[in-house]
Amino acid sequence: MKIGVDVMGSDLGPKELLKSCLRFVNENDVQLVIYGNQEELDSIDHPRIIKIPTTYVLTMDDGPLAVKRHPNASMVKAITDCVAGENDAVVSAGSSGALLSCGVMISKMIPGIERPAFLAAIPNTIGTSTVLLDMGANSENSSDHLCQFAVLGHAFAQTTMNIEHPTIGLLNIGTEDKKGDLVHKDAVAKLRAMEKINFTGNIEGRDVLNGVVDVLVADGFSGNIALKTVEGTVLAFNQMIKEVIKTNRLTMIGGYLIKEELTKMKDKMNYQKYGGALLAGLNHVIIKAHGSSNEEAFYNAIRQAHKLVGGNVVDKIKRDLL
Amino acid sequence: MKIGVDVMGSDLGPKELLKSCLRFVNENDVQLVIYGNQEELDSIDHPRIIKIPTTYVLTMDDGPLAVKRHPNASMVKAITDCVAGENDAVVSAGSSGALLSCGVMISKMIPGIERPAFLAAIPNTIGTSTVLLDMGANSENSSDHLCQFAVLGHAFAQTTMNIEHPTIGLLNIGTEDKKGDLVHKDAVAKLRAMEKINFTGNIEGRDVLNGVVDVLVADGFSGNIALKTVEGTVLAFNQMIKEVIKTNRLTMIGGYLIKEELTKMKDKMNYQKYGGALLAGLNHVIIKAHGSSNEEAFYNAIRQAHKLVGGNVVDKIKRDLL
């Protein structure tokens, strides 16, 4: 297996991401094909790392035209090579917008799916994972997009989580079918009419983490708000617990006694561990890692690509949709 | 001061809310005017409680027509009396939709404001409060609505929090001005052009709790998603910490040692303590308590009405807007 890695365009720079590459290739029997500026690539060397020097880095200011204009941008080259079979998946921590443009123009949409969605399986409080999509690939969606996301999520849960009839919910501002704006009301009616999926109804923000459904479909705007709000609240809580423990000597001893279990709990809700988001709906495995990925987060994004390619997930989703 | 209380239409029933009324009137030098079915009112008695028997309870299935058709519904009568000066504010845990209809039709919008917004000051991690609106009175909003919410939030923060130039942010899916759908892009441009307010830009979900702005403006859909996601995550965390502490004897001792400080922290983030949401933009103080309010939550909703009437908040907001 060959995983393509675009090491350019992240907040912490290529050096941080190259550390993840080196660790991953040392720990796993795979080849990595790394795309980036020559001087960055010069700093790394491994028998199972193939280096492809590129000469441009797409940014969030680059629109679709730039994808055509810069065939030698790291992201463009990585995905073009993926389509040509030179690598089996692409991982990037570069601009989301640019990656979406590259994905749609080069890998192209699976027939029947109009828009890609950021998809991730996020940890929930019942100890399993909830597939959430779209987490922000789109800033607005039609009810048909939401139905297509449901089909993608259904196929993803079946394929990667071995759930035969995954339950599917729609993120909305109330549980009743008539809640929300026109797009969501319309989507509920359409989802209820789809025989192939097991749609259980609307889900409110307070149940995002409770594992009440296997797949939570959201429009890109509210999916993004919900995910980032969970992340922010988790961080705030971790910070507050730290302060509770630091209060005085007794609380410090208390903190010491619960430390091991507390760390396990924090690990469970550590979103860095869960790698990046799959650009679901494209013909290839393209993973968006967080722009601020550190070594661990980017390592996990590569690991996720590895797992999805190993499980033949995109092919299975495509077969399932046809 | 006379506070009107509609005790009908909540999930836990009038008995629970009447407990809050009795406690409130015992602890505060106010009169309560209570609206509800005769048999419910019979169960309570206090020299400073005035009982107004009503004969109908509006539900979420009652549209605007029902407001006209049922002048003797508890909610309709309470707000009609408020407009007539028979009470100074109304608190209800009944249907949100019905309360909004009553508010708009009977109390009416402040000139210049087209839509009411659910507004609350929610606790943040820096120990102050963040004014959040709209938390779900609307399922979709125009950019003009968002600008009006900013003006309402500005006036509310000035009036109740004594902040001369409150900072204002817009909840969006990215921090750059061009992020989001057309409504949000347009709103950012308009908010930047408003000289009267101190607009600092877009705020992502991860900063909702961080107190980075005094006022966080959101469209009703994403404001509702964000608020409920915070609530859900807080509940999930409290549950997980409980399990951490229950793991074994040592963690139980640890839990005992941090218990006092942990309770303080939980109290700080306990949304039940913060009462209900103000229907901002109306001519009177109308407070929506949560449908599932228990005695404490409803008590706090009455307390909030008491505070807002005492501070003359709606009059000050109106004066500020003119």
XYZ file of C-alpha atoms in Angstrom:
644
model
C 0.000 0.000 0.000
C 1.173 3.501 -0.846
C -0.227 6.466 1.026
C 0.245 9.912 -0.500
C 1.021 12.649 1.999
C 0.887 16.366 1.247
C 3.120 17.889 3.926
C 2.582 21.526 2.916
C 0.094 24.174 4.026
C -0.376 23.268 7.707
C -0.172 25.731 10.592
C 2.832 24.097 12.288
C 4.769 23.597 9.052
C 6.160 20.560 7.153
C 8.781 19.633 9.800
C 6.038 18.640 12.266
C 4.203 16.539 9.670
C 7.415 14.870 8.454
C 7.906 13.592 12.012
C 4.518 11.869 11.747
C 5.505 10.371 8.358
C 8.759 8.966 9.681
C 7.083 7.481 12.733
C 4.287 5.987 10.656
C 6.561 4.370 8.087
C 8.749 2.967 10.870
C 5.783 1.434 12.660
C 3.819 0.163 9.654
C 4.613 -1.928 6.618
C 3.575 0.682 4.048
C 5.149 3.061 1.583
C 4.573 6.782 1.911
C 4.680 9.045 -1.128
C 5.443 12.507 0.178
C 4.622 15.694 -1.738
C 6.219 19.016 -0.823
C 8.888 21.614 -1.490
C 12.327 20.133 -2.311
C 14.078 21.711 0.683
C 11.554 20.199 3.060
C 11.851 16.740 1.510
C 15.652 16.894 1.775
C 15.346 16.658 5.538
C 13.837 13.170 5.531
C 15.126 9.821 4.348
C 13.710 6.292 4.589
C 13.785 3.280 2.229
C 9.961 3.165 2.138
C 9.498 6.905 1.618
C 9.188 8.129 -1.959
C 9.717 11.870 -2.317
C 7.913 13.874 -4.995
C 9.113 17.477 -5.049
C 6.408 20.012 -5.883
C 6.672 23.738 -6.500
C 3.476 25.364 -5.257
C 1.247 25.301 -2.185
C -2.466 25.978 -2.576
C -3.947 28.285 0.063
C -7.483 29.136 1.097
C -7.366 32.044 -1.336
C -6.911 29.663 -4.270
C -10.177 28.922 -6.013
C -10.948 26.114 -8.473
C -9.046 27.936 -11.243
C -5.816 27.592 -9.280
C -6.216 23.795 -9.313
C -6.001 23.858 -13.131
C -3.233 26.458 -13.110
C -0.931 24.666 -10.659
C -0.621 20.984 -11.635
C 2.568 20.921 -9.616
C 1.002 22.137 -6.360
C 1.588 19.524 -3.638
C -2.130 18.824 -3.156
C -2.942 18.743 -6.875
C -0.032 16.420 -7.671
C -0.858 14.083 -4.771
C -4.483 13.654 -5.853
C -3.611 13.428 -9.550
C -1.186 10.629 -8.681
C -3.900 8.928 -6.620
C -6.271 8.924 -9.599
C -3.432 7.564 -11.760
C -2.844 4.746 -9.270
C 0.544 6.056 -8.087
C -0.755 6.141 -4.524
C -3.832 4.654 -2.801
C -4.958 7.590 -0.645
C -4.060 11.198 0.087
C -3.673 12.898 3.470
C -3.359 16.682 3.720
C -3.461 19.317 6.465
C -3.616 22.112 3.891
C -6.533 24.432 3.124
C -9.935 22.708 3.364
C -11.359 24.748 0.515
C -8.448 23.954 -1.798
C -8.583 20.259 -0.886
C -12.316 20.174 -1.639
C -11.733 21.833 -5.011
C -8.948 19.361 -5.847
C -11.080 16.429 -4.713
C -14.124 17.402 -6.762
C -12.101 18.326 -9.885
C -9.551 15.504 -9.872
C -10.940 12.535 -7.931
C -14.520 13.524 -8.847
C -17.817 12.739 -7.162
C -19.273 9.234 -6.932
C -22.309 9.098 -9.290
C -25.453 10.062 -7.361
C -23.601 12.217 -4.820
C -23.576 15.932 -5.601
C -21.353 17.304 -2.833
C -18.505 15.917 -0.744
C -18.963 15.879 3.029
C -16.369 15.868 5.812
C -17.028 12.610 7.648
C -15.503 11.345 10.887
C -16.389 8.727 13.463
C -16.319 10.660 16.737
C -16.158 9.049 20.182
C -19.363 9.009 22.205
C -20.174 8.444 25.854
C -21.444 4.885 25.402
C -17.968 3.814 24.316
C -18.626 3.405 20.591
C -18.332 5.939 17.777
C -20.872 8.082 15.992
C -20.366 8.805 12.298
C -20.861 12.544 11.823
C -21.234 14.180 8.401
C -21.035 16.887 7.078
C -18.682 18.599 9.525
C -18.159 21.660 7.346
C -17.279 20.843 3.734
C -20.386 22.821 2.783
C -21.684 26.109 4.136
C -25.212 25.298 3.020
C -26.980 22.192 1.817
C -30.217 21.186 0.143
C -32.468 18.442 1.510
C -31.243 16.196 -1.328
C -27.642 16.692 -0.163
C -28.708 15.644 3.334
C -30.297 12.459 1.935
C -27.097 11.705 0.029
C -25.062 12.225 3.205
C -27.363 9.722 4.916
C -26.606 7.152 2.217
C -22.856 7.808 2.527
C -22.981 7.564 6.317
C -25.026 4.368 6.107
C -22.484 2.769 3.773
C -19.564 3.990 5.913
C -21.048 2.578 9.138
C -21.813 -0.746 7.473
C -18.346 -0.993 5.997
C -16.119 0.234 8.801
C -18.198 -0.547 11.895
C -19.864 -3.772 10.755
C -23.333 -2.525 11.652
C -25.843 -4.182 9.364
C -28.669 -1.665 9.797
C -27.083 1.521 11.170
C -29.519 3.960 12.755
C -29.456 7.428 11.223
C -30.501 10.746 12.749
C -30.636 14.322 11.471
C -29.135 17.156 13.530
C -31.948 19.660 14.034
C -33.257 22.192 16.551
C -36.001 19.929 17.901
C -36.991 16.284 17.795
C -40.380 16.628 16.097
C -40.499 16.095 12.316
C -41.783 19.611 11.653
C -38.903 21.363 13.443
C -36.266 23.455 11.709
C -36.069 25.417 8.490
C -37.559 24.294 5.177
C -34.439 22.354 4.180
C -34.566 20.244 7.340
C -38.350 19.720 7.304
C -38.075 18.599 3.706
C -35.089 16.380 4.491
C -36.948 14.594 7.301
C -39.839 13.781 4.973
C -37.466 12.478 2.295
C -35.344 10.486 4.760
C -38.473 8.852 6.200
C -39.412 7.761 2.682
C -36.044 6.104 1.962
C -36.548 2.384 2.482
C -32.891 1.475 2.284
C -31.836 3.351 5.428
C -32.935 3.161 9.042
C -33.833 6.804 9.747
C -34.943 7.382 13.336
C -35.694 11.129 13.230
C -34.264 14.435 14.384
C -31.506 14.645 16.984
C -30.846 17.751 19.088
C -27.442 19.186 19.948
C -27.675 17.783 23.463
C -27.566 14.216 22.106
C -24.594 14.570 19.748
C -22.295 12.742 22.184
C -24.771 10.219 23.548
C -24.515 7.596 20.832
C -28.283 7.613 20.269
C -27.686 6.932 16.562
C -24.880 5.305 14.595
C -24.848 8.041 11.961
C -25.642 11.700 12.543
C -26.366 13.639 9.358
C -25.975 17.410 9.517
C -25.814 20.253 7.061
C -22.219 21.497 6.841
C -22.942 24.675 8.776
C -24.557 23.176 11.857
C -22.366 20.041 11.733
C -19.329 22.302 11.947
C -20.836 24.353 14.783
C -21.736 21.202 16.736
C -18.349 19.519 16.310
C -16.341 22.607 17.231
C -18.643 23.327 20.175
C -18.023 19.804 21.510
C -14.267 20.301 21.046
C -14.347 23.680 22.783
C -16.434 22.389 25.675
C -14.161 19.368 26.159
C -11.086 21.645 26.234
C -12.790 24.037 28.643
C -13.705 21.156 30.941
C -10.221 19.710 30.946
C -8.910 23.139 31.870
C -11.450 23.564 34.666
C -10.713 20.129 36.136
C -7.021 21.025 36.169
C -7.869 24.126 38.168
C -10.082 22.158 40.559
C -7.151 19.846 41.277
C -4.686 22.705 41.723
C -6.834 24.430 44.371
C -5.030 23.170 47.503
C -2.979 20.286 48.910
C -5.964 18.011 49.520
C -7.368 18.481 46.022
C -3.873 17.810 44.651
C -3.777 14.482 46.465
C -7.304 13.812 45.215
C -6.141 14.611 41.702
C -3.222 12.236 42.060
C -5.561 9.414 43.101
C -7.896 9.811 40.122
C -5.152 10.722 37.654
C -4.910 7.382 35.872
C -8.658 7.057 35.312
C -9.005 10.734 34.427
C -6.330 10.353 31.761
C -8.190 7.375 30.288
C -11.340 9.452 30.150
C -9.556 12.402 28.533
C -7.973 10.036 26.016
C -11.376 8.694 25.110
C -12.585 12.202 24.273
C -9.324 13.354 22.681
C -10.257 14.392 19.177
C -6.603 14.520 18.128
C -6.581 10.735 18.403
C -9.246 10.330 15.803
C -7.238 11.686 12.908
C -8.773 13.680 10.146
C -12.019 13.746 8.230
C -12.729 11.678 5.142
C -13.925 13.676 2.138
C -16.864 11.334 1.714
C -18.506 11.122 -1.697
C -15.302 11.217 -3.753
C -13.902 8.311 -5.745
C -10.750 8.015 -3.632
C -9.708 8.080 0.017
C -8.791 11.717 0.684
C -8.286 12.675 4.308
C -8.323 16.233 5.623
C -6.196 16.526 8.751
C -6.748 19.542 10.984
C -4.784 22.619 9.848
C -3.201 22.844 13.284
C -2.255 19.145 13.393
C 0.671 18.267 15.570
C 2.775 15.141 15.160
C 0.225 12.915 16.919
C -2.842 14.263 15.117
C -1.246 13.969 11.689
C 0.051 10.483 12.520
C -3.526 9.495 13.300
C -4.769 11.004 10.049
C -2.297 8.844 8.127
C -3.343 5.860 10.228
C -6.941 6.528 9.280
C -6.114 6.623 5.558
C -4.223 3.353 6.039
C -7.221 1.754 7.698
C -9.734 2.973 5.112
C -7.585 1.799 2.208
C -6.994 -1.533 3.961
C -10.740 -1.958 4.406
C -11.392 -1.027 0.781
C -13.939 1.412 2.148
C -14.453 3.759 -0.784
C -14.860 0.865 -3.237
C -17.372 -0.729 -0.910
C -19.287 2.541 -0.518
C -19.370 2.908 -4.301
C -20.583 -0.654 -4.770
C -23.202 -0.100 -2.099
C -24.487 3.024 -3.819
C -24.840 1.506 -7.280
C -43.562 44.530 41.488
C -45.948 41.920 40.091
C -44.604 39.004 38.094
C -47.033 37.028 35.961
C -46.457 33.297 35.961
C -48.053 30.856 33.523
C -47.841 27.521 35.345
C -49.354 25.429 32.537
C -47.828 23.488 29.635
C -44.540 22.314 31.161
C -43.261 18.736 31.035
C -43.299 18.175 34.810
C -46.705 19.779 35.302
C -48.061 22.748 37.323
C -47.373 21.209 40.772
C -43.603 21.432 40.197
C -43.819 25.065 39.042
C -46.140 26.066 41.883
C -43.409 24.937 44.298
C -41.073 27.462 42.648
C -43.729 30.177 42.938
C -44.274 29.549 46.620
C -40.549 29.535 47.349
C -40.002 32.692 45.326
C -42.774 34.666 46.965
C -41.592 33.558 50.385
C -38.039 34.670 49.715
C -38.729 37.918 47.847
C -40.841 40.972 48.448
C -42.900 40.667 45.265
C -46.369 39.725 44.172
C -46.899 36.833 41.821
C -49.895 36.712 39.504
C -50.411 33.073 38.646
C -52.318 31.917 35.549
C -53.575 28.352 35.232
C -56.440 25.872 35.526
C -58.655 26.454 38.585
C -57.948 23.034 40.144
C -54.205 23.667 39.988
C -54.518 27.113 41.542
C -56.619 25.696 44.375
C -53.592 23.881 45.698
C -51.650 27.070 46.508
C -52.307 29.930 48.883
C -50.232 32.969 49.882
C -51.129 36.590 50.722
C -48.878 37.874 47.914
C -50.088 35.409 45.303
C -52.937 36.523 43.046
C -54.630 33.663 41.229
C -56.149 34.140 37.795
C -57.974 31.012 36.652
C -57.734 30.318 32.929
C -59.455 27.685 30.825
C -57.115 26.692 28.001
C -53.464 25.729 27.550
C -51.749 26.537 24.256
C -49.595 23.716 22.868
C -46.960 23.555 20.149
C -49.721 22.625 17.715
C -51.476 25.957 18.290
C -50.594 28.489 15.602
C -51.129 32.266 15.677
C -54.867 31.800 15.045
C -55.220 30.002 18.368
C -53.881 33.082 20.155
C -56.856 35.066 18.863
C -59.263 32.209 19.474
C -58.289 31.568 23.112
C -58.105 34.878 25.019
C -58.492 32.835 28.176
C -55.496 30.560 27.546
C -53.031 30.899 30.464
C -50.255 32.307 28.262
C -52.504 34.677 26.314
C -54.149 36.037 29.466
C -50.788 36.498 31.234
C -49.304 38.523 28.372
C -52.521 40.477 27.758
C -52.490 41.441 31.441
C -48.821 42.443 31.142
C -49.616 44.807 28.275
C -52.520 46.200 30.329
C -50.176 46.835 33.277
C -51.720 44.155 35.500
C -48.308 42.483 35.814
C -44.758 43.621 34.995
C -43.357 40.505 33.347
C -44.408 37.012 32.274
C -42.627 33.706 32.875
C -43.763 30.526 31.112
C -42.446 26.997 30.596
C -45.095 26.300 27.973
C -44.619 25.798 24.233
C -41.900 28.026 22.744
C -43.760 28.439 19.489
C -46.976 29.466 21.227
C -45.127 31.882 23.525
C -43.425 33.489 20.527
C -46.783 33.898 18.769
C -48.325 35.440 21.889
C -45.327 37.714 22.349
C -45.338 39.017 18.795
C -49.121 39.414 18.621
C -49.828 40.819 22.078
C -46.645 42.483 23.423
C -45.494 43.316 19.855
C -42.011 43.962 18.482
C -39.941 47.002 19.442
C -39.827 49.314 16.375
C -36.807 48.449 14.228
C -36.672 44.811 15.360
C -38.368 42.357 13.018
C -38.038 39.093 14.952
C -37.777 38.159 18.615
C -34.679 36.241 19.713
C -34.165 33.931 22.684
C -31.445 35.644 24.701
C -29.558 34.381 27.746
C -26.334 35.265 29.513
C -24.517 31.920 29.721
C -21.571 31.225 32.035
C -18.133 31.106 30.412
C -14.764 29.765 31.494
C -13.300 33.177 32.367
C -15.867 33.551 35.125
C -18.115 36.121 33.465
C -21.144 35.619 31.224
C -21.589 35.708 27.482
C -24.847 37.033 26.073
C -26.014 34.539 23.458
C -28.833 35.275 20.994
C -30.738 33.839 19.126
C -30.823 30.455 20.848
C -33.669 29.131 18.724
C -36.641 31.485 18.485
C -36.087 31.417 14.722
C -35.291 28.493 12.444
C -33.770 30.801 9.849
C -32.665 34.416 9.794
C -31.692 37.101 7.320
C -28.516 39.152 7.684
C -30.687 42.093 8.771
C -32.116 39.991 11.604
C -28.561 39.185 12.717
C -27.711 42.915 12.767
C -30.820 43.592 14.853
C -29.818 40.825 17.272
C -26.426 42.518 17.595
C -28.132 45.775 18.567
C -30.337 43.971 21.112
C -27.348 42.098 22.569
C -25.343 45.315 22.754
C -28.135 47.083 24.655
C -28.654 44.072 26.944
C -24.947 43.836 27.835
C -24.746 47.564 28.481
C -27.849 47.529 30.640
C -27.443 44.352 32.659
C -23.674 43.865 32.718
C -22.565 47.503 32.846
C -20.179 47.092 29.906
C -19.906 50.384 28.101
C -18.635 49.054 24.769
C -19.501 45.348 24.693
C -17.593 43.298 22.111
C -19.799 41.437 19.680
C -19.018 38.325 17.624
C -20.963 36.288 15.069
C -21.165 32.506 15.383
C -19.858 31.115 12.098
C -17.954 28.144 10.651
C -14.637 29.980 10.370
C -13.039 33.180 11.627
C -12.372 34.872 8.265
C -14.953 37.401 7.067
C -15.730 35.429 3.918
C -16.650 32.211 5.744
C -20.130 30.740 5.898
C -23.230 30.944 3.751
C -24.486 34.091 2.027
C -26.504 35.230 5.057
C -23.441 35.151 7.314
C -21.057 36.717 4.780
C -23.546 39.489 4.247
C -24.100 39.899 7.998
C -20.357 40.280 8.653
C -20.123 43.084 6.083
C -23.151 44.859 7.559
C -21.990 44.409 11.178
C -18.562 45.821 10.298
C -20.282 48.896 8.876
C -22.335 49.561 12.026
C -20.564 52.324 13.917
C -22.624 52.033 17.056
C -21.488 48.518 17.978
C -18.073 47.014 18.618
C -18.096 44.052 16.206
C -14.925 41.950 16.411
C -15.663 39.331 13.742
C -16.650 35.681 13.400
C -16.419 33.248 16.313
C -16.184 29.483 15.867
C -18.000 26.860 17.929
C -14.846 26.085 19.865
C -14.853 29.581 21.405
C -18.489 29.707 22.524
C -17.506 29.087 26.159
C -14.272 31.049 26.239
C -15.661 34.514 26.857
C -13.826 35.956 23.835
C -16.747 38.340 23.262
C -19.400 39.847 25.518
C -22.191 39.161 23.035
C -22.376 36.232 20.641
C -24.886 36.708 17.832
C -26.123 33.582 16.079
C -28.905 32.675 13.708
C -31.578 30.747 15.620
C -30.651 27.426 14.048
C -26.945 27.376 14.834
C -27.407 29.211 18.155
C -29.734 26.428 19.244
C -27.351 23.713 18.047
C -24.402 25.364 19.845
C -26.241 25.882 23.147
C -27.684 22.374 23.274
C -24.345 20.871 22.273
C -22.665 22.685 25.165
C -25.403 21.440 27.531
C -25.070 17.871 26.244
C -21.290 17.895 26.490
C -21.380 19.293 30.032
C -23.842 16.570 31.101
C -21.751 13.878 29.404
C -18.632 15.129 31.183
C -20.282 15.206 34.585
C -21.399 11.624 34.018
C -17.924 10.516 32.935
C -16.257 12.152 35.937
C -18.704 10.365 38.204
C -17.628 7.074 36.622
C -13.952 7.965 36.960
C -14.471 8.493 40.690
C -16.474 5.288 41.111
C -13.724 3.115 39.559
C -12.099 1.821 42.769
C -11.410 2.681 46.421
C -8.499 5.010 45.688
C -10.395 6.996 43.069
C -13.318 7.219 45.500
C -11.026 8.780 48.102
C -9.653 11.065 45.375
C -13.194 12.018 44.463
C -13.952 12.798 48.088
C -10.946 15.126 48.304
C -11.892 17.158 45.231
C -15.645 16.981 45.822
C -16.111 20.488 47.185
C -14.194 22.184 44.373
C -15.744 19.916 41.738
C -19.219 20.874 42.943
C -18.313 24.560 42.671
C -17.151 23.972 39.104
C -20.304 22.033 38.209
C -22.419 24.777 39.759
C -20.661 27.346 37.614
C -21.622 25.446 34.466
C -25.095 24.435 35.666
C -27.440 25.854 33.083
C -30.447 25.233 35.333
C -29.122 28.018 37.534
C -29.355 30.569 34.805
C -33.113 30.506 34.458
C -34.833 30.941 31.166
C -34.340 32.918 27.999
C -35.596 36.456 27.465
C -37.722 36.923 24.351
C -35.580 39.874 23.305
C -37.061 42.395 20.925
C -40.529 42.510 22.490
C -42.002 45.448 24.376
C -42.233 43.551 27.670
C -40.146 41.180 29.771
C -41.283 37.715 28.692
C -39.169 34.805 29.887
C -39.241 31.328 28.385
C -38.271 28.734 30.972
C -37.186 25.325 29.725
C -40.098 22.966 29.050
C -38.559 20.404 31.381
C -37.947 22.941 34.183
C -37.831 21.508 37.674
C -38.455 23.552 40.801
C -34.960 25.076 40.792
C -34.860 25.948 37.101
C -38.284 27.600 37.174
C -37.400 29.456 40.376
C -34.380 30.877 38.564
C -36.505 31.863 35.580
C -38.784 33.856 37.918
C -35.696 35.349 39.574
C -34.453 36.430 36.166
C -37.751 38.153 35.346
C -37.559 39.859 38.743
C -34.046 41.088 38.007
C -34.830 42.331 34.501
C -37.927 44.207 35.671
C -35.974 45.646 38.611
C -33.278 46.876 36.227
C -35.870 48.325 33.877
C -34.052 46.468 31.127
C -36.628 46.410 28.345
C -37.338 50.123 28.738
C -33.632 50.853 28.626
C -33.170 48.670 25.529
C -36.058 50.507 23.850
C -34.630 53.891 24.760
C -31.227 52.785 23.509
C -32.664 51.695 20.172
C -34.588 54.887 19.471
